[in-house]
């Protein structure tokens, strides 16, 4: 009986799921580290019994279980060749909450920020706050002993863990929590695995000579962020081993153990009261790293809630990311480093006094050159910039990347400046310009060398630099791992950091818990080599992959995919805003994340033996639920453009596998609409008649629940012929070219008419020329050659017409934004394409600019009172901004407008029509948009500028949505 048969038997026995196909294994071969190991299988357990069955299987087959939640580990904790056990899908419940005792019990798959959303109404929160807090999970935080930006005030995860329900390596269940000395000694006598564990701990740690040896060799106790090995230095502080009154708690040891000792199923946490409500951030700007670090110690004398650093390398990475461009507006000049210092108080007066005192001390030092005070949303944006730090490093173009290996060192605060001085000298000796960022106030900086781990020479440097830094950290009695854990990258250095004798104690403790290495082998003890099992094959011949889309800005499509470093921003849930990633939000499957798509493409393009490297059914599967919303291009800190990757994949895949009739019809939708528009009444009769529509839907594979679009009785082209025949004013404000997109021309013609009449009334000269369709339906369906024809023809037509004085404006976001996005990757004439893109605007963006210039004023519009809720198109959110629509809808003085924080609507062009995608499409709509619209009273006007969005709103809520331009035309006086 082969392994596959055993896995099949295991799969049948589980209540949850088990996968061992090539795609799933490839997706779980990496985390956010530099490592790659193909697992044996991936399990999604639903019950404790499932976990026991997995443990039994691992013991019998000499395999290991790799626990995983969000998979954002930086040191390789989630990578291994055994069975990855992903608890992020089913172990997600809050089990109990006691407000009086300020405790809560959760399963390991509860997201940190989701936990705090639950706690906020009760005035409580869980303090440790990682940069990944909107997707990282409590189980992972306990495994890594996470801390984050708030540790200087609220401590680390280990400080908060009161009790853990676990399953041990023999399948028995054990509850670890506080025990008195008497209870501890009684447990050592139990004839169970739990009893053996307590007995081993007692024998190993009781001798005074051992305790002295631990105190002498472990990191200085003042360093509260320390994860080097197992925390036996914490255990010896208890009353069992000392004269203190502190109870013994095995959770101190399990926190930071990276899932190598037991499998955790429940965690009870101690909570804190919410911090004071008023906050100010002082963002001190420095001309050098040294000046920044010398400022830390005096600033820490203030009562800071955060003291975080970002250097120029990371700040420069923010320039190319749309979301972070908005977040970096507080920056003054071109600082080499910024120190973000946060103060809080219960009143504005008190918090202002604290901020002023802080600035005064900064000015006394003379180290900073600017100290702006940030308040309100400015603080949130600055924190967003800081949180994106890790992912932003993926924006470094090419194979050299900021590598995680020495990024987690921590020293006593008073040693920080000297330590960094020596570190900088060490980096210079290697001709390295490292990246400096993160938790300066805690004595921990995330320092990263820039290395190309595809090259043998740099892999050698990877080891040498890590070894030398380990020696330097040891010199200062610091911690090699402050919060990211040992994993693979640092576990080799634990004997050096804590001494060989102490390391042998760790090994014996591991054996007591897990003699068969069932749990996460190769981490902490008996470690995997830190320079093997890397994500890329060393000195490989780089695959040459020809594409139709131009990925040269990323040095090719493979490197575009490789920009994904696994930070997992695409796993954030709807509660935390943004759009990315709508398919993951619907299914909660890793396969449906942006990360999975980039990882899968990288995996198969790198390792495929086929002539057409795109010809893999696994790639078709992983891209299947991508809605091409483009959120990843702006919200992913690494700006991985999965919509473009999908378009290229479909094009290449279809070369070999062909296309269905349905895909062909969707791609050539404009041509079909043109035919239907010749006899609109007959066409609409077919579309609207229940019998004929059902036949059409069944034949085309369209969801039976969908309504079909209706052809307008006259195309906008025809309307424009009459429009331009009417004499127009010669004293107009500006001439504009209106792009008559394929959706507006035949389906939403009334909106096009509203746009023409509105612009005319506002004294603009509007011209429509005979141009090509945008190519959007071709792009969405992988017909890139046809899309390229559209792009080239449109660029040729517009290149001598479009300028700052005569801009191109469009009504449908998905169409007009092709000029600013895909055309730059398709066009032969790149210079002309870039020129046109610079002067192309969504119609709301154009009107917003005209309002700012004073060319349009509110006195042209009604004084009537109306309430409007606006839903923005995904492409507008990614490539433009919703504020333009908000601004123009507020032109009438008494219109009250709010933007629905709605993410993606779920329609995504043809995606929502396809019967196999209908359910997911509706699930996406139900995340935020549909509930918000159902709550809106009937007299509230629903505004949406996307044709797909309006259709989805109608099908999902039975509400009619209007385009902002139609609302404005109605409001004219």
XYZ file of C-alpha atoms in Angstrom, residues 512-776:
265
model
C 9.921 14.720 26.504
C 7.083 16.398 24.646
C 7.584 14.791 21.237
C 10.019 11.907 21.027
C 8.858 10.939 17.521
C 9.253 14.462 16.073
C 5.568 14.569 15.204
C 5.406 18.351 15.620
C 7.175 20.707 13.197
C 10.482 18.924 12.818
C 13.549 20.969 11.886
C 12.588 24.040 13.913
C 14.295 25.242 17.135
C 16.166 21.956 17.783
C 17.870 19.660 15.258
C 17.340 22.474 12.808
C 17.295 22.353 9.036
C 20.334 24.102 7.487
C 19.574 27.810 7.063
C 21.027 27.995 3.548
C 19.221 25.010 2.022
C 15.639 24.451 0.803
C 15.540 28.022 -0.489
C 12.679 29.359 -2.567
C 14.847 29.513 -5.696
C 17.252 27.004 -7.180
C 20.781 28.370 -6.829
C 22.565 29.451 -10.030
C 19.634 28.280 -12.119
C 19.276 29.217 -15.747
C 16.574 31.864 -15.598
C 13.559 30.722 -17.661
C 12.908 32.914 -20.703
C 9.194 33.474 -20.980
C 7.767 35.450 -23.872
C 4.572 37.379 -23.152
C 2.258 39.593 -25.129
C 1.736 42.002 -22.251
C 4.811 44.054 -21.434
C 6.099 43.159 -17.950
C 9.451 44.881 -18.465
C 8.944 47.195 -15.452
C 9.263 44.082 -13.295
C 11.882 42.524 -15.609
C 9.410 39.961 -16.931
C 6.306 38.067 -15.876
C 8.192 35.624 -13.664
C 9.705 38.401 -11.599
C 6.290 40.074 -11.438
C 5.037 36.900 -9.733
C 8.190 36.702 -7.601
C 7.450 40.142 -6.156
C 5.003 38.364 -3.858
C 6.914 37.722 -0.639
C 4.061 35.957 1.140
C 3.106 38.739 3.556
C -0.522 37.707 3.111
C -2.173 41.153 2.901
C -4.603 39.476 0.492
C -6.068 37.470 3.401
C -7.494 40.485 5.225
C -11.229 40.253 5.798
C -13.976 42.719 4.742
C -14.140 44.191 8.260
C -10.742 45.769 7.694
C -11.565 47.654 4.514
C -10.189 47.638 1.017
C -11.081 45.311 -1.830
C -8.344 42.665 -1.886
C -9.020 39.802 -2.199
C -12.747 39.310 -2.896
C -12.509 35.627 -3.817
C -10.609 34.733 -0.633
C -13.141 36.681 1.409
C -15.881 34.545 -0.151
C -14.282 31.103 0.160
C -11.628 31.548 2.917
C -9.432 29.176 0.892
C -5.724 29.918 0.524
C -6.060 28.825 -3.122
C -8.197 31.889 -3.774
C -5.735 34.511 -2.507
C -3.578 36.848 -4.538
C -0.599 35.169 -2.874
C -1.674 31.737 -4.095
C -1.993 32.940 -7.684
C 1.439 34.538 -7.671
C 2.968 31.501 -5.957
C 1.358 29.043 -8.341
C 2.442 31.002 -11.405
C 5.996 31.261 -10.053
C 6.038 27.543 -9.274
C 4.834 26.332 -12.660
C 6.641 28.882 -14.825
C 9.868 27.981 -13.035
C 9.542 24.194 -12.991
C 7.420 23.346 -16.046
C 8.892 21.036 -18.659
C 6.261 21.946 -21.252
C 6.942 24.058 -24.340
C 4.132 26.327 -23.184
C 4.854 26.792 -19.482
C 1.386 28.221 -18.937
C -0.294 25.005 -20.063
C -1.198 23.588 -16.646
C -4.694 22.836 -15.394
C -3.492 23.807 -11.915
C -2.953 27.378 -13.094
C -6.410 27.433 -14.640
C -7.813 26.301 -11.295
C -5.967 28.871 -9.209
C -6.932 31.775 -11.499
C -10.531 30.612 -11.885
C -12.019 32.751 -9.098
C -9.868 35.819 -9.743
C -12.314 38.664 -10.455
C -9.592 40.860 -12.044
C -10.616 43.628 -9.643
C -7.049 45.062 -9.699
C -7.092 45.663 -5.942
C -3.806 43.781 -5.637
C -2.079 46.311 -7.903
C -2.672 49.014 -5.295
C -3.424 47.300 -1.964
C -0.720 44.647 -2.100
C 2.398 46.352 -0.697
C 4.448 44.544 -3.345
C 1.993 45.734 -6.045
C 1.654 42.286 -7.611
C -0.720 42.848 -10.547
C -2.619 39.557 -10.629
C -5.257 40.870 -13.054
C -2.533 41.288 -15.682
C -1.031 37.916 -14.754
C -4.440 36.311 -15.275
C -4.977 37.993 -18.642
C -1.576 36.777 -19.858
C -2.171 33.300 -18.458
C -5.542 32.962 -20.218
C -4.021 34.119 -23.493
C -1.152 31.634 -23.304
C -3.262 28.757 -21.972
C -5.901 29.216 -24.666
C -3.262 28.984 -27.376
C -3.010 25.281 -26.563
C -6.433 24.495 -25.145
C -8.717 26.717 -27.194
C -11.760 28.609 -25.921
C -15.392 27.778 -25.311
C -18.267 29.300 -27.263
C -19.333 31.139 -24.144
C -15.908 32.710 -23.692
C -15.883 33.691 -27.347
C -19.307 35.320 -27.058
C -18.340 37.224 -23.906
C -15.122 38.420 -25.523
C -16.932 39.627 -28.642
C -19.793 41.068 -26.609
C -19.531 44.464 -28.295
C -20.000 42.994 -31.761
C -23.060 41.070 -30.571
C -24.519 44.197 -28.961
C -23.948 46.070 -32.203
C -25.971 43.437 -34.077
C -28.698 43.438 -31.412
C -28.937 47.228 -31.560
C -30.149 47.046 -35.146
C -33.373 45.445 -33.886
C -33.463 46.443 -30.208
C -37.115 45.619 -29.612
C -36.779 42.076 -30.910
C -33.467 41.569 -29.083
C -34.913 42.786 -25.797
C -38.009 40.652 -26.242
C -35.723 37.607 -26.388
C -33.656 38.785 -23.400
C -36.656 39.677 -21.231
C -38.986 36.816 -22.050
C -38.638 34.207 -19.315
C -38.841 31.237 -21.718
C -36.445 32.483 -24.404
C -34.060 33.935 -21.819
C -33.890 30.596 -19.977
C -33.004 28.790 -23.201
C -30.320 31.362 -23.957
C -28.874 31.097 -20.448
C -28.850 27.307 -20.548
C -27.155 27.269 -23.948
C -24.500 29.812 -22.924
C -23.883 28.525 -19.394
C -25.226 31.701 -17.766
C -26.646 31.495 -14.254
C -30.428 31.079 -14.424
C -30.816 33.615 -11.611
C -29.203 36.394 -13.663
C -31.134 39.055 -15.514
C -29.838 39.752 -19.017
C -28.796 43.256 -20.087
C -31.170 45.290 -22.225
C -30.165 47.013 -25.468
C -30.990 50.734 -25.547
C -33.313 51.792 -28.379
C -30.659 54.082 -29.868
C -26.863 53.884 -29.656
C -24.906 56.825 -28.273
C -23.140 57.113 -31.629
C -26.500 57.837 -33.261
C -27.544 60.236 -30.527
C -24.271 62.114 -30.893
C -24.912 62.728 -34.609
C -27.938 64.827 -33.666
C -26.190 66.302 -30.651
C -23.267 67.694 -32.621
C -25.589 69.021 -35.361
C -27.043 71.491 -32.857
C -25.176 74.783 -32.789
C -22.878 75.035 -29.779
C -21.344 78.006 -27.988
C -17.943 79.178 -29.220
C -17.035 80.565 -25.794
C -16.813 77.199 -24.070
C -14.548 76.593 -21.061
C -12.717 73.626 -22.483
C -12.900 71.032 -25.205
C -12.998 67.399 -24.135
C -13.034 64.110 -25.976
C -15.596 61.677 -24.589
C -14.654 58.026 -24.975
C -17.822 56.283 -26.094
C -17.120 52.894 -24.549
C -18.797 49.724 -25.723
C -21.045 49.458 -22.643
C -22.308 53.021 -22.757
C -22.795 52.951 -26.525
C -25.348 50.119 -26.619
C -26.471 49.302 -23.064
C -26.144 52.382 -20.847
C -26.816 54.937 -23.555
C -29.007 57.050 -21.295
C -25.953 57.678 -19.082
C -23.947 58.711 -22.132
C -26.731 61.128 -23.083
C -26.711 62.506 -19.538
C -22.956 63.041 -19.783
C -23.230 64.901 -23.107
C -26.054 67.104 -21.882
C -24.467 67.774 -18.499
C -21.121 68.784 -20.016
C -22.867 70.945 -22.584
C -24.922 72.671 -19.869
C -21.741 73.316 -17.900
C -20.256 74.959 -21.025
C -17.843 72.280 -22.224
C -17.388 71.397 -25.886
C -17.712 67.613 -26.190
C -16.438 65.641 -29.152
C -16.796 61.931 -29.833
C -14.687 60.516 -32.632
C -15.066 57.196 -34.408
C -12.792 55.040 -32.266
C -12.348 51.386 -31.342
C -13.897 49.733 -28.312
C -11.722 49.740 -25.190
C -10.915 46.032 -25.416
C -12.048 45.345 -21.861
